[in-house]
Amino acid sequence: MRVGATRIGLAVVVGALAELSGVALTATATWLIMRAAEQPPMAALTVAIVAVRALAMARGGLRYAERLTGHSAVLRHAVELRGRVYDSLLRRKNIPSGDALTQLVSDVDKKLDVLLRCLIPASVAGLVSLVAIAVATSWPLTIGLLLTGVALPLVSAALARRRLSTCAPLRARLADHAVFLVHGREELVAFDLLDDELAKAGRIAKTLASKERTADLTALAILVQFGTALLMLTQGDPAWLVLGAIAAFEVTLPLTTLAQASPLGDPAVGWGRDELPTPIISAGTDNSGPRVHLAGKINSATAVPLAGRIAIVGPTGAGKTTMLNAIARQLEPCRGALADAHVFNTTVRANVLLAKPDATQEELDRAAEIVELDLDWDTRVGERGEQISGGQRQRLILARTVLADPEVMLLDEPTEGLDPKQADAVLERILANCRGTAVVVTHRMEQLRLFDHVHHRGPVGDEDVRRVGQPLVTDLDELGQRAG
Amino acid sequence: MVDRRHLVALIPIPLLVLAQAELLARVLTGNGGVALLALVVAARAGVIWLNRYLGQRAAAATTVRLRMRFLRSPGSRAGEVATLVTRGVDAVEPYVAGYLPQMVLAALVPVAVIVRLAFADVTAALTIAVTLPLVPVFAALVGAHTRDRTKTQLDALSALGGHFLDVVKGIGTLRAFGRAEAQSVTVRQLADQHVSATMSTLRVAFLSALVLELVATLSVAMVAVPVGLRLLDGGVALHTALLVLLLAPEAYLPLRAAGAQFHASAEGKAVLDQVPDLPSDTGCPAPDLLGAEIVFESVTVRSLRDFTLRIAPGERVALVGPSGAGKSTVLGLLLGFVRPDSGRVLVGGVDLRDVDQAEWLRRVAWMPQRPTVVPQDLSSGERQQVALNRALAREDAGLFLLDEPTARLDPETEAKVLRDCRGFLRGRTTVLVAHRPALLDEVDRVVRIEAAA
């Protein structure tokens, strides 16, 4: 962070020097012309002529240097920020949902953008204004710069904030609608509902557009700029000071617009620091053998020793997946692997290898054989990779779990999407090769012969349905305490 | 797509720039005119306000149109579309309300300045007329030089951004396998490598900005110093000298402003480039399914290779086969959502490609593998049942497509579902994807689809 702050500080200083040479160039050139009109000896102008030429060169060079130092500082900061966001996620006990993670990543990018496009230019303008105020010691200029550099940007930011808070719910609704339209598109087309849904989205989009517009204060800032100049002229300030002041104002003019996109106008973008919630670190390792209390959607907690091959069966909606997730949360990572997983944007090999990076090709091939994985090891998969079918994805994830060979293997309908013969054969081989405990949610009665214990989840009765919610939370808390 | 009418309101600006410089020079030489100057300044601010207002209105109209277009023909990645219709189209505002007006000014103002200076001081007018074109010329040169590198760089950057997102989304998986800590280093290393590569490209890319700044400032020096020297020997009037000094930077200002807005506008332009064409949905009327035979004529698409199948009217067909063989693709072909790479799907002798899709879909009842247009607070099995009931409620449909209707159901529910289907589907043309053997008793014919070798 220290190094990052120094880099950003350097970018600000270089930027301020570039802008100051521009202001000084205008002031000196004006002085030169006004003085020349008095027709003094040539020698009186020599310094000014050299200064004008030097400042003209300096401004271009410094501006180039500013852009490089600024981008370099922000990019280096990006490395650090991403690393820290990742680390703080690592320390959290519960990983947020996929959407929340996507949001987190785009927030990080937005913060960096704000740093480069708002915070650095604002700091440059501030520094330039301070120097201008100190050099000119003119009260109209001081007040004018305070107006364009502080007051107007603050008003502009406040307007943007108000606009955002009216628009945020509409934007969220539009985003939900967009997701719904993509996921359900084929269904909506098939059921002839697409036009209705589009019309609904269209109404939101129109309302949003009417509320997104906000008063632009740039015209007001320009009025202040020349109003100040007029005031200075009537006061009898010298020409070089007046034109220099106009040039100094130019540096602060963009702030009115920039403020809208800054953290002042949009609190969600943050100040370039990561403001993630304090991580919750799970301390200590339980050295006794894993023993898990099976509980689920309903309040009947049943203690079952976690050993052997356990099947969880029960009617649709009885809370089987909830139960499996509850077990997963109680286990230390490495000890239990829940085979509901992300397929990374890389080769099949890398995706499977992450379970055991030092695995040999033989081990890989063996895992593939167990789950009948028929993908080439070097095929790229994931969002940017090749499209694979649901069953192939399922088997890739299973291959990973088999290679990991965890103490407790948690599988949620592992063979759904595979044809029955393949499904039974694959599960049989997985269970035969599992050295520890396996807990499997399944619907296929034909598979039950493969298990040591079959745990039945009863159907959710009326009184249980009413109790879903509060008891669920209490149960899981209790479970956590007992496990921890 | 983009509204441009608001640009007309920019026309007074070059005239006001000239008037303002003229009057400022007059006031500075002590010839009065402060009141007139104040009036011109007020007019300039008013015109700018009007422009911003009209620009924002044009941007808002464009935004609504874009949002609707993106929603009508979205891509396949929901997250990207959601971002595009909310934050993505925001990028169009700086393009429409900022960049476009600035480009118009960059064309109008320099011309006005050069014409005015030609009457005041020919040398100054020539200096500007010669140096100003250097800016776009050099920008184009640098641009051409860095285009390929920048393109590679941008691809690499988006891959890097994608990598970070990918790793963050998979953090649960990484943790389950004890690999999360190791990635902490990788995330930093990868980002670090790309910073170095990006900076080397930027050093060249920013050269065009350097030239723009240098030309703008040096020409001010090139105009001011000679004018100052001519003032010394009385070769030029103070008013003219001041006019030259005030107008010279104005010629370069719009170009510099446009350059500054180039980044924001590039984003907006990129969004505009992604605008999908409206799907043209005209086709011939759908054939009557009661007497129409459905024929797959050596269809090849995705994992299907030379797939051939005839379905008689009223026949119930079950598709079985290993996962990934293309069972759901067959249903997609029948719905018209998947188009064959080669071969044809014929209904009553008509290529399905030529049939009006909306009308065709009104005759088809479909139960998808993973229903989404159902309440999301149900379990996956319950959602499945809702979707099945909805498909079976379409009694007037001539073709029923059921994708694993009993997946994720317990055997008891499955048996009940099968009972319900049995009577209903008899005599109705049906194609169903089956993994469970119980389903196979309910059909007239079982078609096995083998995985492509």
PDB file of C-alpha atoms in Angstrom, chain A residues 40 56 69 82-83 103 118 136 146 157 164 216 253 269 277 308-309 381 385 419 437-438 465 484:
ATOM      1  CA  PRO A  40      11.056  48.283 -24.019  1.00  0.00           C
ATOM      2  CA  ALA A  56       5.666  24.956 -24.021  1.00  0.00           C
ATOM      3  CA  THR A  69       3.031   7.350 -14.141  1.00  0.00           C
ATOM      4  CA  ARG A  82      -7.039  -8.039  -6.702  1.00  0.00           C
ATOM      5  CA  GLY A  83      -4.628 -10.028  -4.598  1.00  0.00           C
ATOM      6  CA  GLN A 103     -20.326  -8.047  -8.495  1.00  0.00           C
ATOM      7  CA  CYS A 118     -11.536  10.855 -10.944  1.00  0.00           C
ATOM      8  CA  ALA A 136      -2.183  35.327  -7.362  1.00  0.00           C
ATOM      9  CA  LEU A 146     -13.430  27.283  -4.456  1.00  0.00           C
ATOM     10  CA  ALA A 157     -22.205  14.769  -6.660  1.00  0.00           C
ATOM     11  CA  LEU A 164     -28.692   6.957  -8.210  1.00  0.00           C
ATOM     12  CA  ASP A 216     -25.369  19.497 -15.840  1.00  0.00           C
ATOM     13  CA  LEU A 253     -13.868  22.666 -14.988  1.00  0.00           C
ATOM     14  CA  VAL A 269     -17.527   2.719  -6.043  1.00  0.00           C
ATOM     15  CA  PRO A 277     -16.370  -7.298   5.511  1.00  0.00           C
ATOM     16  CA  GLY A 308     -18.921 -46.096   5.215  1.00  0.00           C
ATOM     17  CA  ARG A 309     -21.085 -45.493   2.214  1.00  0.00           C
ATOM     18  CA  VAL A 381     -13.544 -25.865 -21.204  1.00  0.00           C
ATOM     19  CA  GLY A 385     -13.906 -22.809 -23.830  1.00  0.00           C
ATOM     20  CA  ASP A 419     -27.818 -42.743 -18.970  1.00  0.00           C
ATOM     21  CA  THR A 437     -16.656 -42.080   3.662  1.00  0.00           C
ATOM     22  CA  ALA A 438     -19.106 -41.336   0.866  1.00  0.00           C
ATOM     23  CA  VAL A 465     -43.527 -26.649   6.183  1.00  0.00           C
ATOM     24  CA  GLY A 484     -16.538 -26.618  15.909  1.00  0.00           C
TER      25      GLY A 484
END
